[in-house]
PDB file of C-alpha atoms in Angstrom:
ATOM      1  CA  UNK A   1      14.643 -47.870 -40.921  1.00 51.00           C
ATOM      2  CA  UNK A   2      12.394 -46.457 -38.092  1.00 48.00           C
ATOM      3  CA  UNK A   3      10.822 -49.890 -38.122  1.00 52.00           C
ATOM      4  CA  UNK A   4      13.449 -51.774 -37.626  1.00 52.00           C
ATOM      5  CA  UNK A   5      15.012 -49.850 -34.628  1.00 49.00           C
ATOM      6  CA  UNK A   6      11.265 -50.105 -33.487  1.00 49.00           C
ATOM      7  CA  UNK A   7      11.443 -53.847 -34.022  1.00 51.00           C
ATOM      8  CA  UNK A   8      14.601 -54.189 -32.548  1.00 52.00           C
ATOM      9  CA  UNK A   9      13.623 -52.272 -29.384  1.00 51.00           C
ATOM     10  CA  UNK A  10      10.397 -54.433 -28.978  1.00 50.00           C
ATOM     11  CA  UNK A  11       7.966 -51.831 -29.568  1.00 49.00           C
ATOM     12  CA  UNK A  12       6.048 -52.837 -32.426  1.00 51.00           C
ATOM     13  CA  UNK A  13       5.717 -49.845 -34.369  1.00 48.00           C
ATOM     14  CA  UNK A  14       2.623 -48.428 -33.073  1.00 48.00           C
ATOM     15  CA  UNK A  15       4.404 -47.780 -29.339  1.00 47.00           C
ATOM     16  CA  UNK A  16       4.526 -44.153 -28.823  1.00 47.00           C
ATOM     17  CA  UNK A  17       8.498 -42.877 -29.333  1.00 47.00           C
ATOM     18  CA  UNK A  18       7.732 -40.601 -26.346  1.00 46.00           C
ATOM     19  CA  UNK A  19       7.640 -43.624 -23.711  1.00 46.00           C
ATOM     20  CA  UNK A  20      10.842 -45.090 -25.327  1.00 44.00           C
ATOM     21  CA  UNK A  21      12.544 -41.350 -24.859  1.00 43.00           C
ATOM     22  CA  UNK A  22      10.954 -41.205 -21.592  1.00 44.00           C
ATOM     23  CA  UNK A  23      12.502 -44.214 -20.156  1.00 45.00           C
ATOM     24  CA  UNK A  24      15.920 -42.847 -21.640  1.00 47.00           C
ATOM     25  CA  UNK A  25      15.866 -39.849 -19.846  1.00 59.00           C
ATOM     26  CA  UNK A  26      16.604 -41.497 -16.216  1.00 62.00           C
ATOM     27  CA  UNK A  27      16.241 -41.545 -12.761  1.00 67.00           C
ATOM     28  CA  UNK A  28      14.425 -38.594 -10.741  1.00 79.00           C
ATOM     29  CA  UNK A  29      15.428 -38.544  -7.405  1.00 78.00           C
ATOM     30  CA  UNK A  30      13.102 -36.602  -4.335  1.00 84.00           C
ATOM     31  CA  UNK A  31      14.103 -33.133  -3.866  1.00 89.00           C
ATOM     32  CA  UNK A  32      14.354 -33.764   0.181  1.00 92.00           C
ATOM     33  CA  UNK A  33      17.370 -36.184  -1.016  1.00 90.00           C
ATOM     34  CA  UNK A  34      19.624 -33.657  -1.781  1.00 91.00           C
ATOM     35  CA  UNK A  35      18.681 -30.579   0.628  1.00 93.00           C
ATOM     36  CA  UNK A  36      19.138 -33.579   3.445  1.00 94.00           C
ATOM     37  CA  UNK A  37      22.759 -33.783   1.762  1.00 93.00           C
ATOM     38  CA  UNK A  38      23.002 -30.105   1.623  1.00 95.00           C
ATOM     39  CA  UNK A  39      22.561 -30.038   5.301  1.00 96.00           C
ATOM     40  CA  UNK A  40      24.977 -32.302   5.453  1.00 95.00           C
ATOM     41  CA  UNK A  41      27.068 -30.618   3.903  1.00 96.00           C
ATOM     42  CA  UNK A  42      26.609 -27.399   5.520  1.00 97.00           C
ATOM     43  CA  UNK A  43      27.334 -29.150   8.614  1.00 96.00           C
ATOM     44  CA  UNK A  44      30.246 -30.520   8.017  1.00 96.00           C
ATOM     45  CA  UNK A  45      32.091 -27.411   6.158  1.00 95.00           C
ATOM     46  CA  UNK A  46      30.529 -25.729  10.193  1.00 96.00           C
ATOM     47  CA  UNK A  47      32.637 -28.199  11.798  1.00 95.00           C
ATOM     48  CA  UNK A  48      35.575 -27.866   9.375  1.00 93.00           C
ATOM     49  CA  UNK A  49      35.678 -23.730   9.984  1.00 94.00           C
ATOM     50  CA  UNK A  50      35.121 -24.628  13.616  1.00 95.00           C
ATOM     51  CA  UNK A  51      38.746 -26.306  13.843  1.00 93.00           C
ATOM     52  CA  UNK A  52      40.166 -22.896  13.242  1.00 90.00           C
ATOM     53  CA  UNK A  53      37.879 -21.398  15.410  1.00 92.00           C
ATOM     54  CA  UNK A  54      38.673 -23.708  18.419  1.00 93.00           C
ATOM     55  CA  UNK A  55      42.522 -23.528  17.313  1.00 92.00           C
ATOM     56  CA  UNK A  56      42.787 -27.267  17.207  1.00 91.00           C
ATOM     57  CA  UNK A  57      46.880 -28.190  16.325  1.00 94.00           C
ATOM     58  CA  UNK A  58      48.880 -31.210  15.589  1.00 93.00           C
ATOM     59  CA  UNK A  59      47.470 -34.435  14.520  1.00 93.00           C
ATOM     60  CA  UNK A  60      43.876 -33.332  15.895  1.00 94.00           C
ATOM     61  CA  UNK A  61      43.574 -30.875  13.914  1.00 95.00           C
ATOM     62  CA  UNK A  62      44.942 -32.567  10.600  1.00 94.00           C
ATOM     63  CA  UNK A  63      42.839 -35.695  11.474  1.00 93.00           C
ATOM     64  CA  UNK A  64      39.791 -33.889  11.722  1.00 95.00           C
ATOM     65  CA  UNK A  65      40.252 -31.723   8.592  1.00 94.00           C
ATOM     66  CA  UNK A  66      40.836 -34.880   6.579  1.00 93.00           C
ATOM     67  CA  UNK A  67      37.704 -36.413   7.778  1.00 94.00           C
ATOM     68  CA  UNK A  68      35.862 -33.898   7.127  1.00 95.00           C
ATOM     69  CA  UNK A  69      36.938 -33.073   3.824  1.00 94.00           C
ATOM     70  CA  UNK A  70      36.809 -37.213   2.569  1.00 91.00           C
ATOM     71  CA  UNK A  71      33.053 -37.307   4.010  1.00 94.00           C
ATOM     72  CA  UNK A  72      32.246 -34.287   1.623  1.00 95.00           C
ATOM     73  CA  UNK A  73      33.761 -35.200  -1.037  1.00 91.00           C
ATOM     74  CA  UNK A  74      32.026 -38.568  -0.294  1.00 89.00           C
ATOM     75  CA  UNK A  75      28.800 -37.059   0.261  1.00 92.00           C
ATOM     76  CA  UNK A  76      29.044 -35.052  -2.955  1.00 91.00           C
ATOM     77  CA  UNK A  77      30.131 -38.205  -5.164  1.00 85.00           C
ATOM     78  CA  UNK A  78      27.437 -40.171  -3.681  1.00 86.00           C
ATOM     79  CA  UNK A  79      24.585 -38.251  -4.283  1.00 88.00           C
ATOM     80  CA  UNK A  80      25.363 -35.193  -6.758  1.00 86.00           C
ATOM     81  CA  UNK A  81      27.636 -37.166  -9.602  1.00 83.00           C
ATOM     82  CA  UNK A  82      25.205 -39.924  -9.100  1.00 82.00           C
ATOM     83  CA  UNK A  83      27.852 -42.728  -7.676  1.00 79.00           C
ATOM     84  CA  UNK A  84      24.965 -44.210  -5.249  1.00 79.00           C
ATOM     85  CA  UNK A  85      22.842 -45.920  -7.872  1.00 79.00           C
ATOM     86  CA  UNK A  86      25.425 -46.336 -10.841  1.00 79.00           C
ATOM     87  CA  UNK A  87      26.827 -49.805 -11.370  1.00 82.00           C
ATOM     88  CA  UNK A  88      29.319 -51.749  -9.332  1.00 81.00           C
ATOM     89  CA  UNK A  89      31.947 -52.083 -12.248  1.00 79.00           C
ATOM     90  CA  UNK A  90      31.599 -48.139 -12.558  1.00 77.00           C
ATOM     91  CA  UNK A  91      31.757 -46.793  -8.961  1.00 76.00           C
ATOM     92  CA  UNK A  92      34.362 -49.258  -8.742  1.00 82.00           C
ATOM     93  CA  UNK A  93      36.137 -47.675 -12.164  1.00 82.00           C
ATOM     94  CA  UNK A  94      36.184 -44.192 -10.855  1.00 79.00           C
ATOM     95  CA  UNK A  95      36.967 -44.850  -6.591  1.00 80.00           C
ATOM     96  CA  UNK A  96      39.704 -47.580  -6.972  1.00 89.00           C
ATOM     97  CA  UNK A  97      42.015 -45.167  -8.521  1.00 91.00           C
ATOM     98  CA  UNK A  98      41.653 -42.466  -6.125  1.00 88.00           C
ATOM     99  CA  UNK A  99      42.305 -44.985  -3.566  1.00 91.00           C
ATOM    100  CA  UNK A 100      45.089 -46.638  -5.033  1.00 95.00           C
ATOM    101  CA  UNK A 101      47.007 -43.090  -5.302  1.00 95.00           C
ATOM    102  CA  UNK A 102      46.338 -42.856  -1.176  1.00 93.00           C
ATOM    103  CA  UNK A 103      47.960 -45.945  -0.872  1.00 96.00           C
ATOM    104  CA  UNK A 104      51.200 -44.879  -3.089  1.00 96.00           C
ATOM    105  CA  UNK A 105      51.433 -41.498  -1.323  1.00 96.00           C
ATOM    106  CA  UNK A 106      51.903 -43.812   2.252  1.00 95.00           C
ATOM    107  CA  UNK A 107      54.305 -45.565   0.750  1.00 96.00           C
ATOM    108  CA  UNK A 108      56.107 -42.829  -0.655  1.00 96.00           C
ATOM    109  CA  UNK A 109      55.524 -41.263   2.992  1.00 94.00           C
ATOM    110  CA  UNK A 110      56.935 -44.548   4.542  1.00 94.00           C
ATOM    111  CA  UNK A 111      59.577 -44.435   2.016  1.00 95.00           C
ATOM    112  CA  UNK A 112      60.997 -40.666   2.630  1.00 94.00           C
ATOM    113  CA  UNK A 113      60.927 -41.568   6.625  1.00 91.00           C
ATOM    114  CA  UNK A 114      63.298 -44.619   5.655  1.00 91.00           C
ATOM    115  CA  UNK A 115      65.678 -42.613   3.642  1.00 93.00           C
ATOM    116  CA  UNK A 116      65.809 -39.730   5.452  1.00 92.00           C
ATOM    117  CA  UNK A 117      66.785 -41.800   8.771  1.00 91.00           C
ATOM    118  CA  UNK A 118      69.236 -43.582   6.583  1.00 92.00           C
ATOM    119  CA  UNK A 119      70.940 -40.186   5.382  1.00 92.00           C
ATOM    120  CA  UNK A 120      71.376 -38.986   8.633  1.00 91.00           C
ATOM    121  CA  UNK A 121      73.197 -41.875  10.339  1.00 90.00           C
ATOM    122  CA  UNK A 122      75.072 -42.403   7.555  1.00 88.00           C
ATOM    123  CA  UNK A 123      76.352 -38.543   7.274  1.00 89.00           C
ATOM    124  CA  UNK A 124      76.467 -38.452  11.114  1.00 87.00           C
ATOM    125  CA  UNK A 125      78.691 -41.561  11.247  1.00 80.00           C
ATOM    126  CA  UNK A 126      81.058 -39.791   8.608  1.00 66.00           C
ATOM    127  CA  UNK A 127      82.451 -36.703  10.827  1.00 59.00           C
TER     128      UNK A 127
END
C-alpha cells in the first residue's frame, strides 16, 4: 500500500517521507512581513481613535471610519488568513460575496430613499 501511494506520488520508494511531509506543510513567510503589517495596523486603528479625538462629524467622519476599518480588515485578510498568495478562484470565492452584500445594502439604501419620498407626498397630498 505504502508503495503504491509512493509510486503514485513519484517518489520511488526509497524518497525519504520527511521531504514529501515537508513540502505539505507550506509556505513560511519572513517575520518582518507581518510586524510591517502590524505597524500598519497600529497605524491605522491611531488614525481611527484620532477621528474622535479631533471630533470629526458628518460624512467626514463616517467616510474616514469606513476607510479605515475596510483597509484593516483588508490588511488582515491579505496577509494573516493568507488571501495574498491563495488562488484566484479562492480569494475570489471568499471576497465576491462580501462585496456582493455591499452592493445589495446600496440598493436597499437607494430603495428606502425612494419609498420613503414616495410615502410622504403621497400622505402629504391626502390632508
Amino acid at each position: 500500500m505504502a508503495q503504491a501511494e509512493a509510486r503514485e506520488h513519484g517518489l520511488q520508494g526509497h524518497a525519504a517521507p520527511a521531504q514529501a511531509v515537508g513540502h505539505a506543510e507550506g509556505q513560511q513567510h519572513p517575520i518582518r512581513l507581518y510586524l510591517v503589517v502590524w505597524g500598519w495596523l497600529f497605524v491605522l486603528s491611531a488614525g481611527s481613535y484620532s477621528i474622535d479625538y479631533f471630533g470629526l462629524q458628518g460624512y467626514l467622519r463616517w467616510g474616514l471610519i469606513l476607510t479605515f476599518m475596510m483597509l484593516k480588515a483588508g490588511l488582515i485578510v491579505a496577509v494573516f488568513m493568507h488571501m495574498a498568495w491563495e488562488r484566484l478562484a479562492l480569494a475570489y470565492a471568499i471576497l465576491v460575496p462580501p462585496l456582493l452584500i455591499l452592493v445589495f445594502v446600496w440598493i436597499m439604501v437607494l430603495e428606502s430613499g425612494y419609498t420613503e419620498l414616495t410615502r410622504v407626498l403621497s400622505f402629504s397630498m391626502g390632508q
